[in-house]
Amino acid sequence: INAEYGEPAPNRMSNSVYHERQEAALCGMHCINNLLQAPLCTVDQLADIAEELDALERIAMAESGVESADYLKYMAQESSNVAENGNFSIQVIKNALERLAGGACIPLNSPEKTDVKENPLGAGAFMCNHDSHWLALRQLHGSWYDLNSLSTRPTLLSDTYLGMYLQQLTLEGFTVFVIQGALPPPSFPEDNAWVSARNARYWEANELLLPEALAPAPPPDVQEPASGQSEMVRMLMDMMNVSAEQAKFALEASNGDCEEAANLLMG
């Protein structure tokens, strides 16, 4: 374990699941923190890494001459590592994960991960990227969780559904990365009581066994305004035996086509 977050205290083990929710276009930061189960990554850290990578790219481009057309064209462009809306590049996210936890992102489709592709349960965590969105999947307390920052809470995934879900994400255009290297144990709510201010929450594992409608309400400072579920979401939940978040995710991916959403959920 990286010395930055240290070894857990003897006989001290968290049963919580940490989850950050989406703010602006910072899903890369949320993905890293949800994966590491602690608020370790900050916007400033990602911005610093992006600046370092930009500087290295400028040096590489300058090798062809600072008066060359390629160099002048490159200098006229915006940063390739951070967008104006705060979205960071794949290189920045990978670099941050390596610095914070010593972890590496290996594409699931790479030859060296054939065993994990055949049996995803053999991995400990995944990061998934499509366009500008990142999400994390991690095994915690003996169960798998989808820690998507667009969801209102972590979604419990059965061992059987994990492989189907990874296939679904791949069909939707996500690149799935296997996380290689030891990850830190889940952090403790009492150590990070301030996280509610950043739209984050610690969930007890037993809370996530309950259907979302029966789960205890979050504290007032992070509670969402009530909103009714659509008929299609309820229908998919009943037909496919999935959570509300999984049903909503499938509907969004299929542009509201209920039949196509059902096919996605079937894998």
mmCIF file of N, CA and C in Angstrom, residues 6-108:
data_model
loop_
_atom_site.group_PDB
_atom_site.id
_atom_site.type_symbol
_atom_site.label_atom_id
_atom_site.label_comp_id
_atom_site.label_asym_id
_atom_site.label_seq_id
_atom_site.Cartn_x
_atom_site.Cartn_y
_atom_site.Cartn_z
ATOM 1 N N GLY A 6 -1.035 4.976 3.873
ATOM 2 C CA GLY A 6 -0.599 4.171 5.009
ATOM 3 C C GLY A 6 -1.319 2.862 5.202
ATOM 4 N N GLU A 7 -0.862 2.113 6.200
ATOM 5 C CA GLU A 7 -1.470 0.846 6.558
ATOM 6 C C GLU A 7 -2.662 1.066 7.475
ATOM 7 N N PRO A 8 -3.721 0.244 7.337
ATOM 8 C CA PRO A 8 -4.843 0.389 8.257
ATOM 9 C C PRO A 8 -4.436 0.023 9.670
ATOM 10 N N ALA A 9 -5.050 0.673 10.654
ATOM 11 C CA ALA A 9 -4.747 0.377 12.045
ATOM 12 C C ALA A 9 -5.153 -1.054 12.365
ATOM 13 N N PRO A 10 -4.425 -1.721 13.272
ATOM 14 C CA PRO A 10 -4.772 -3.102 13.631
ATOM 15 C C PRO A 10 -6.218 -3.208 14.107
ATOM 16 N N ASN A 11 -6.891 -4.277 13.679
ATOM 17 C CA ASN A 11 -8.273 -4.566 14.089
ATOM 18 C C ASN A 11 -9.256 -3.468 13.686
ATOM 19 N N ARG A 12 -8.857 -2.622 12.764
ATOM 20 C CA ARG A 12 -9.750 -1.563 12.302
ATOM 21 C C ARG A 12 -10.089 -1.818 10.840
ATOM 22 N N MET A 13 -11.358 -2.048 10.567
ATOM 23 C CA MET A 13 -11.768 -2.368 9.207
ATOM 24 C C MET A 13 -13.085 -1.663 8.907
ATOM 25 N N SER A 14 -13.128 -0.964 7.793
ATOM 26 C CA SER A 14 -14.332 -0.239 7.416
ATOM 27 C C SER A 14 -15.303 -1.159 6.686
ATOM 28 N N ASN A 15 -16.589 -1.049 7.028
ATOM 29 C CA ASN A 15 -17.644 -1.778 6.315
ATOM 30 C C ASN A 15 -18.417 -0.846 5.397
ATOM 31 N N SER A 16 -17.853 0.326 5.156
ATOM 32 C CA SER A 16 -18.542 1.330 4.351
ATOM 33 C C SER A 16 -18.126 1.252 2.891
ATOM 34 N N VAL A 17 -18.966 1.867 2.054
ATOM 35 C CA VAL A 17 -18.666 2.014 0.631
ATOM 36 C C VAL A 17 -18.716 3.509 0.325
ATOM 37 N N TYR A 18 -17.577 4.049 -0.085
ATOM 38 C CA TYR A 18 -17.477 5.487 -0.365
ATOM 39 C C TYR A 18 -17.939 5.770 -1.788
ATOM 40 N N HIS A 19 -18.733 6.838 -1.952
ATOM 41 C CA HIS A 19 -19.268 7.157 -3.279
ATOM 42 C C HIS A 19 -19.359 8.661 -3.479
ATOM 43 N N GLU A 20 -18.643 9.153 -4.485
ATOM 44 C CA GLU A 20 -18.755 10.555 -4.884
ATOM 45 C C GLU A 20 -19.702 10.676 -6.060
ATOM 46 N N ARG A 21 -20.536 11.709 -6.017
ATOM 47 C CA ARG A 21 -21.475 11.957 -7.099
ATOM 48 C C ARG A 21 -20.961 13.059 -8.005
ATOM 49 N N GLN A 22 -21.513 13.065 -9.208
ATOM 50 C CA GLN A 22 -20.995 13.925 -10.262
ATOM 51 C C GLN A 22 -21.096 15.406 -9.937
ATOM 52 N N GLU A 23 -19.994 16.110 -10.170
ATOM 53 C CA GLU A 23 -19.953 17.563 -10.110
ATOM 54 C C GLU A 23 -19.250 18.049 -11.368
ATOM 55 N N ALA A 24 -19.898 18.952 -12.102
ATOM 56 C CA ALA A 24 -19.340 19.491 -13.337
ATOM 57 C C ALA A 24 -18.884 18.338 -14.249
ATOM 58 N N ALA A 25 -17.710 18.478 -14.856
ATOM 59 C CA ALA A 25 -17.187 17.416 -15.726
ATOM 60 C C ALA A 25 -16.016 16.720 -15.047
ATOM 61 N N LEU A 26 -16.155 16.465 -13.744
ATOM 62 C CA LEU A 26 -15.047 15.913 -12.953
ATOM 63 C C LEU A 26 -15.197 14.421 -12.705
ATOM 64 N N CYS A 27 -15.813 13.707 -13.655
ATOM 65 C CA CYS A 27 -16.033 12.276 -13.430
ATOM 66 C C CYS A 27 -14.720 11.509 -13.316
ATOM 67 N N GLY A 28 -13.643 11.999 -13.954
ATOM 68 C CA GLY A 28 -12.357 11.327 -13.820
ATOM 69 C C GLY A 28 -11.869 11.344 -12.383
ATOM 70 N N MET A 29 -11.970 12.506 -11.726
ATOM 71 C CA MET A 29 -11.591 12.614 -10.320
ATOM 72 C C MET A 29 -12.492 11.732 -9.455
ATOM 73 N N HIS A 30 -13.817 11.790 -9.708
ATOM 74 C CA HIS A 30 -14.748 10.970 -8.936
ATOM 75 C C HIS A 30 -14.446 9.487 -9.125
ATOM 76 N N CYS A 31 -14.130 9.102 -10.355
ATOM 77 C CA CYS A 31 -13.837 7.695 -10.645
ATOM 78 C C CYS A 31 -12.638 7.217 -9.836
ATOM 79 N N ILE A 32 -11.575 8.021 -9.802
ATOM 80 C CA ILE A 32 -10.376 7.635 -9.046
ATOM 81 C C ILE A 32 -10.705 7.505 -7.563
ATOM 82 N N ASN A 33 -11.409 8.490 -7.019
ATOM 83 C CA ASN A 33 -11.724 8.456 -5.591
ATOM 84 C C ASN A 33 -12.682 7.323 -5.245
ATOM 85 N N ASN A 34 -13.652 7.063 -6.109
ATOM 86 C CA ASN A 34 -14.558 5.933 -5.867
ATOM 87 C C ASN A 34 -13.801 4.611 -5.944
ATOM 88 N N LEU A 35 -12.862 4.542 -6.874
ATOM 89 C CA LEU A 35 -12.042 3.340 -6.994
ATOM 90 C C LEU A 35 -11.171 3.143 -5.752
ATOM 91 N N LEU A 36 -10.533 4.215 -5.280
ATOM 92 C CA LEU A 36 -9.627 4.136 -4.130
ATOM 93 C C LEU A 36 -10.364 4.184 -2.800
ATOM 94 N N GLN A 37 -11.690 4.445 -2.863
ATOM 95 C CA GLN A 37 -12.546 4.453 -1.668
ATOM 96 C C GLN A 37 -12.098 5.474 -0.631
ATOM 97 N N ALA A 38 -11.702 6.638 -1.129
ATOM 98 C CA ALA A 38 -11.294 7.732 -0.257
ATOM 99 C C ALA A 38 -11.154 8.998 -1.097
ATOM 100 N N PRO A 39 -11.354 10.177 -0.497
ATOM 101 C CA PRO A 39 -11.213 11.436 -1.240
ATOM 102 C C PRO A 39 -9.746 11.841 -1.376
ATOM 103 N N LEU A 40 -8.994 11.060 -2.135
ATOM 104 C CA LEU A 40 -7.553 11.262 -2.253
ATOM 105 C C LEU A 40 -7.160 12.161 -3.412
ATOM 106 N N CYS A 41 -7.928 12.134 -4.476
ATOM 107 C CA CYS A 41 -7.583 12.861 -5.697
ATOM 108 C C CYS A 41 -8.309 14.203 -5.724
ATOM 109 N N THR A 42 -7.609 15.251 -6.119
ATOM 110 C CA THR A 42 -8.199 16.588 -6.180
ATOM 111 C C THR A 42 -8.068 17.161 -7.594
ATOM 112 N N VAL A 43 -8.859 18.181 -7.867
ATOM 113 C CA VAL A 43 -8.784 18.861 -9.161
ATOM 114 C C VAL A 43 -7.395 19.469 -9.354
ATOM 115 N N ASP A 44 -6.827 20.044 -8.293
ATOM 116 C CA ASP A 44 -5.507 20.666 -8.398
ATOM 117 C C ASP A 44 -4.441 19.647 -8.796
ATOM 118 N N GLN A 45 -4.532 18.433 -8.218
ATOM 119 C CA GLN A 45 -3.561 17.390 -8.574
ATOM 120 C C GLN A 45 -3.672 17.031 -10.055
ATOM 121 N N LEU A 46 -4.900 16.863 -10.533
ATOM 122 C CA LEU A 46 -5.105 16.511 -11.938
ATOM 123 C C LEU A 46 -4.632 17.643 -12.849
ATOM 124 N N ALA A 47 -4.896 18.887 -12.452
ATOM 125 C CA ALA A 47 -4.458 20.035 -13.249
ATOM 126 C C ALA A 47 -2.933 20.099 -13.325
ATOM 127 N N ASP A 48 -2.259 19.803 -12.208
ATOM 128 C CA ASP A 48 -0.793 19.800 -12.197
ATOM 129 C C ASP A 48 -0.237 18.728 -13.132
ATOM 130 N N ILE A 49 -0.858 17.542 -13.104
ATOM 131 C CA ILE A 49 -0.410 16.457 -13.981
ATOM 132 C C ILE A 49 -0.629 16.841 -15.439
ATOM 133 N N ALA A 50 -1.783 17.445 -15.732
ATOM 134 C CA ALA A 50 -2.075 17.878 -17.103
ATOM 135 C C ALA A 50 -1.037 18.892 -17.575
ATOM 136 N N GLU A 51 -0.652 19.803 -16.696
ATOM 137 C CA GLU A 51 0.351 20.812 -17.045
ATOM 138 C C GLU A 51 1.707 20.159 -17.307
ATOM 139 N N GLU A 52 2.069 19.173 -16.490
ATOM 140 C CA GLU A 52 3.334 18.453 -16.692
ATOM 141 C C GLU A 52 3.337 17.731 -18.038
ATOM 142 N N LEU A 53 2.223 17.065 -18.364
ATOM 143 C CA LEU A 53 2.138 16.332 -19.630
ATOM 144 C C LEU A 53 2.164 17.287 -20.818
ATOM 145 N N ASP A 54 1.513 18.436 -20.678
ATOM 146 C CA ASP A 54 1.561 19.450 -21.744
ATOM 147 C C ASP A 54 2.995 19.900 -21.985
ATOM 148 N N ALA A 55 3.736 20.110 -20.885
ATOM 149 C CA ALA A 55 5.132 20.558 -21.018
ATOM 150 C C ALA A 55 5.986 19.512 -21.724
ATOM 151 N N LEU A 56 5.770 18.234 -21.379
ATOM 152 C CA LEU A 56 6.520 17.154 -22.039
ATOM 153 C C LEU A 56 6.176 17.074 -23.528
ATOM 154 N N GLU A 57 4.901 17.287 -23.850
ATOM 155 C CA GLU A 57 4.489 17.260 -25.255
ATOM 156 C C GLU A 57 5.125 18.415 -26.023
ATOM 157 N N ARG A 58 5.199 19.598 -25.388
ATOM 158 C CA ARG A 58 5.813 20.750 -26.059
ATOM 159 C C ARG A 58 7.287 20.482 -26.358
ATOM 160 N N ILE A 59 7.968 19.861 -25.384
ATOM 161 C CA ILE A 59 9.398 19.540 -25.592
ATOM 162 C C ILE A 59 9.550 18.574 -26.759
ATOM 163 N N ALA A 60 8.690 17.551 -26.809
ATOM 164 C CA ALA A 60 8.760 16.563 -27.891
ATOM 165 C C ALA A 60 8.471 17.211 -29.245
ATOM 166 N N MET A 61 7.469 18.088 -29.286
ATOM 167 C CA MET A 61 7.123 18.744 -30.550
ATOM 168 C C MET A 61 8.217 19.709 -30.999
ATOM 169 N N ALA A 62 8.921 20.310 -30.041
ATOM 170 C CA ALA A 62 9.961 21.288 -30.373
ATOM 171 C C ALA A 62 11.179 20.639 -31.009
ATOM 172 N N GLU A 63 11.291 19.318 -30.888
ATOM 173 C CA GLU A 63 12.454 18.628 -31.461
ATOM 174 C C GLU A 63 12.497 18.770 -32.973
ATOM 175 N N SER A 64 11.328 19.007 -33.575
ATOM 176 C CA SER A 64 11.294 19.179 -35.038
ATOM 177 C C SER A 64 11.552 20.640 -35.432
ATOM 178 N N GLY A 65 11.802 21.497 -34.419
ATOM 179 C CA GLY A 65 12.081 22.905 -34.673
ATOM 180 C C GLY A 65 10.919 23.784 -34.269
ATOM 181 N N VAL A 66 11.222 24.853 -33.527
ATOM 182 C CA VAL A 66 10.147 25.709 -33.020
ATOM 183 C C VAL A 66 9.527 26.560 -34.121
ATOM 184 N N GLU A 67 10.108 26.541 -35.295
ATOM 185 C CA GLU A 67 9.524 27.275 -36.421
ATOM 186 C C GLU A 67 8.791 26.342 -37.385
ATOM 187 N N SER A 68 8.779 25.029 -37.065
ATOM 188 C CA SER A 68 8.126 24.078 -37.967
ATOM 189 C C SER A 68 6.618 24.260 -37.928
ATOM 190 N N ALA A 69 5.966 23.862 -39.013
ATOM 191 C CA ALA A 69 4.511 23.991 -39.111
ATOM 192 C C ALA A 69 3.815 23.155 -38.041
ATOM 193 N N ASP A 70 4.361 21.959 -37.787
ATOM 194 C CA ASP A 70 3.739 21.078 -36.784
ATOM 195 C C ASP A 70 3.798 21.705 -35.397
ATOM 196 N N TYR A 71 4.947 22.310 -35.070
ATOM 197 C CA TYR A 71 5.094 22.909 -33.733
ATOM 198 C C TYR A 71 4.170 24.119 -33.582
ATOM 199 N N LEU A 72 4.136 24.962 -34.613
ATOM 200 C CA LEU A 72 3.294 26.154 -34.552
ATOM 201 C C LEU A 72 1.818 25.777 -34.480
ATOM 202 N N LYS A 73 1.445 24.731 -35.202
ATOM 203 C CA LYS A 73 0.058 24.251 -35.157
ATOM 204 C C LYS A 73 -0.273 23.727 -33.764
ATOM 205 N N TYR A 74 0.672 22.974 -33.178
ATOM 206 C CA TYR A 74 0.467 22.432 -31.829
ATOM 207 C C TYR A 74 0.315 23.556 -30.813
ATOM 208 N N MET A 75 1.158 24.565 -30.881
ATOM 209 C CA MET A 75 1.126 25.657 -29.914
ATOM 210 C C MET A 75 -0.155 26.480 -30.028
ATOM 211 N N ALA A 76 -0.775 26.460 -31.192
ATOM 212 C CA ALA A 76 -2.005 27.230 -31.389
ATOM 213 C C ALA A 76 -3.229 26.507 -30.834
ATOM 214 N N GLN A 77 -3.063 25.237 -30.518
ATOM 215 C CA GLN A 77 -4.187 24.451 -30.024
ATOM 216 C C GLN A 77 -4.313 24.557 -28.511
ATOM 217 N N GLU A 78 -5.520 24.227 -28.036
ATOM 218 C CA GLU A 78 -5.742 24.148 -26.591
ATOM 219 C C GLU A 78 -5.039 22.905 -26.040
ATOM 220 N N SER A 79 -4.906 22.822 -24.740
ATOM 221 C CA SER A 79 -4.290 21.657 -24.103
ATOM 222 C C SER A 79 -5.019 20.384 -24.502
ATOM 223 N N SER A 80 -4.245 19.342 -24.771
ATOM 224 C CA SER A 80 -4.853 18.040 -25.094
ATOM 225 C C SER A 80 -5.098 17.223 -23.829
ATOM 226 N N ASN A 81 -4.718 17.762 -22.685
ATOM 227 C CA ASN A 81 -4.827 17.002 -21.432
ATOM 228 C C ASN A 81 -5.890 17.523 -20.479
ATOM 229 N N VAL A 82 -6.404 18.721 -20.738
ATOM 230 C CA VAL A 82 -7.515 19.226 -19.930
ATOM 231 C C VAL A 82 -8.345 20.165 -20.798
ATOM 232 N N ALA A 83 -9.667 19.949 -20.767
ATOM 233 C CA ALA A 83 -10.576 20.794 -21.531
ATOM 234 C C ALA A 83 -11.044 21.967 -20.671
ATOM 235 N N GLU A 84 -11.642 22.954 -21.306
ATOM 236 C CA GLU A 84 -12.108 24.129 -20.575
ATOM 237 C C GLU A 84 -13.164 23.774 -19.531
ATOM 238 N N ASN A 85 -13.934 22.702 -19.790
ATOM 239 C CA ASN A 85 -14.995 22.316 -18.848
ATOM 240 C C ASN A 85 -14.471 21.484 -17.677
ATOM 241 N N GLY A 86 -13.148 21.224 -17.662
ATOM 242 C CA GLY A 86 -12.567 20.472 -16.553
ATOM 243 C C GLY A 86 -12.394 18.995 -16.820
ATOM 244 N N ASN A 87 -12.712 18.551 -18.025
ATOM 245 C CA ASN A 87 -12.544 17.138 -18.355
ATOM 246 C C ASN A 87 -11.065 16.852 -18.648
ATOM 247 N N PHE A 88 -10.529 15.804 -18.004
ATOM 248 C CA PHE A 88 -9.110 15.472 -18.153
ATOM 249 C C PHE A 88 -8.920 14.270 -19.079
ATOM 250 N N SER A 89 -7.762 14.220 -19.716
ATOM 251 C CA SER A 89 -7.470 13.162 -20.681
ATOM 252 C C SER A 89 -7.231 11.819 -19.994
ATOM 253 N N ILE A 90 -7.260 10.765 -20.807
ATOM 254 C CA ILE A 90 -6.985 9.416 -20.306
ATOM 255 C C ILE A 90 -5.594 9.355 -19.687
ATOM 256 N N GLN A 91 -4.639 10.043 -20.322
ATOM 257 C CA GLN A 91 -3.263 10.019 -19.811
ATOM 258 C C GLN A 91 -3.181 10.616 -18.407
ATOM 259 N N VAL A 92 -3.943 11.685 -18.170
ATOM 260 C CA VAL A 92 -3.944 12.317 -16.852
ATOM 261 C C VAL A 92 -4.527 11.374 -15.806
ATOM 262 N N ILE A 93 -5.650 10.741 -16.134
ATOM 263 C CA ILE A 93 -6.311 9.839 -15.190
ATOM 264 C C ILE A 93 -5.406 8.651 -14.857
ATOM 265 N N LYS A 94 -4.799 8.060 -15.870
ATOM 266 C CA LYS A 94 -3.895 6.926 -15.639
ATOM 267 C C LYS A 94 -2.708 7.344 -14.780
ATOM 268 N N ASN A 95 -2.149 8.505 -15.081
ATOM 269 C CA ASN A 95 -0.996 9.005 -14.345
ATOM 270 C C ASN A 95 -1.345 9.262 -12.884
ATOM 271 N N ALA A 96 -2.533 9.841 -12.651
ATOM 272 C CA ALA A 96 -2.956 10.119 -11.279
ATOM 273 C C ALA A 96 -3.137 8.835 -10.484
ATOM 274 N N LEU A 97 -3.732 7.823 -11.096
ATOM 275 C CA LEU A 97 -3.929 6.544 -10.411
ATOM 276 C C LEU A 97 -2.590 5.920 -10.042
ATOM 277 N N GLU A 98 -1.634 6.008 -10.955
ATOM 278 C CA GLU A 98 -0.312 5.433 -10.682
ATOM 279 C C GLU A 98 0.369 6.166 -9.523
ATOM 280 N N ARG A 99 0.255 7.489 -9.485
ATOM 281 C CA ARG A 99 0.901 8.261 -8.429
ATOM 282 C C ARG A 99 0.236 8.041 -7.064
ATOM 283 N N LEU A 100 -1.085 7.949 -7.058
ATOM 284 C CA LEU A 100 -1.806 7.846 -5.791
ATOM 285 C C LEU A 100 -1.780 6.446 -5.201
ATOM 286 N N ALA A 101 -1.796 5.435 -6.065
ATOM 287 C CA ALA A 101 -1.921 4.066 -5.547
ATOM 288 C C ALA A 101 -0.967 3.072 -6.187
ATOM 289 N N GLY A 102 -0.146 3.526 -7.114
ATOM 290 C CA GLY A 102 0.756 2.596 -7.784
ATOM 291 C C GLY A 102 0.042 1.646 -8.721
ATOM 292 N N GLY A 103 -1.205 1.981 -9.062
ATOM 293 C CA GLY A 103 -1.998 1.098 -9.909
ATOM 294 C C GLY A 103 -1.801 1.393 -11.386
ATOM 295 N N ALA A 104 -2.013 0.375 -12.195
ATOM 296 C CA ALA A 104 -1.918 0.518 -13.653
ATOM 297 C C ALA A 104 -3.243 0.116 -14.288
ATOM 298 N N CYS A 105 -3.588 0.780 -15.385
ATOM 299 C CA CYS A 105 -4.809 0.465 -16.140
ATOM 300 C C CYS A 105 -4.423 -0.343 -17.374
ATOM 301 N N ILE A 106 -4.834 -1.604 -17.428
ATOM 302 C CA ILE A 106 -4.531 -2.461 -18.564
ATOM 303 C C ILE A 106 -5.838 -2.757 -19.312
ATOM 304 N N PRO A 107 -5.911 -2.467 -20.614
ATOM 305 C CA PRO A 107 -7.153 -2.728 -21.349
ATOM 306 C C PRO A 107 -7.585 -4.185 -21.224
ATOM 307 N N LEU A 108 -8.856 -4.388 -20.978
ATOM 308 C CA LEU A 108 -9.384 -5.739 -20.813
ATOM 309 C C LEU A 108 -9.176 -6.575 -22.071
#
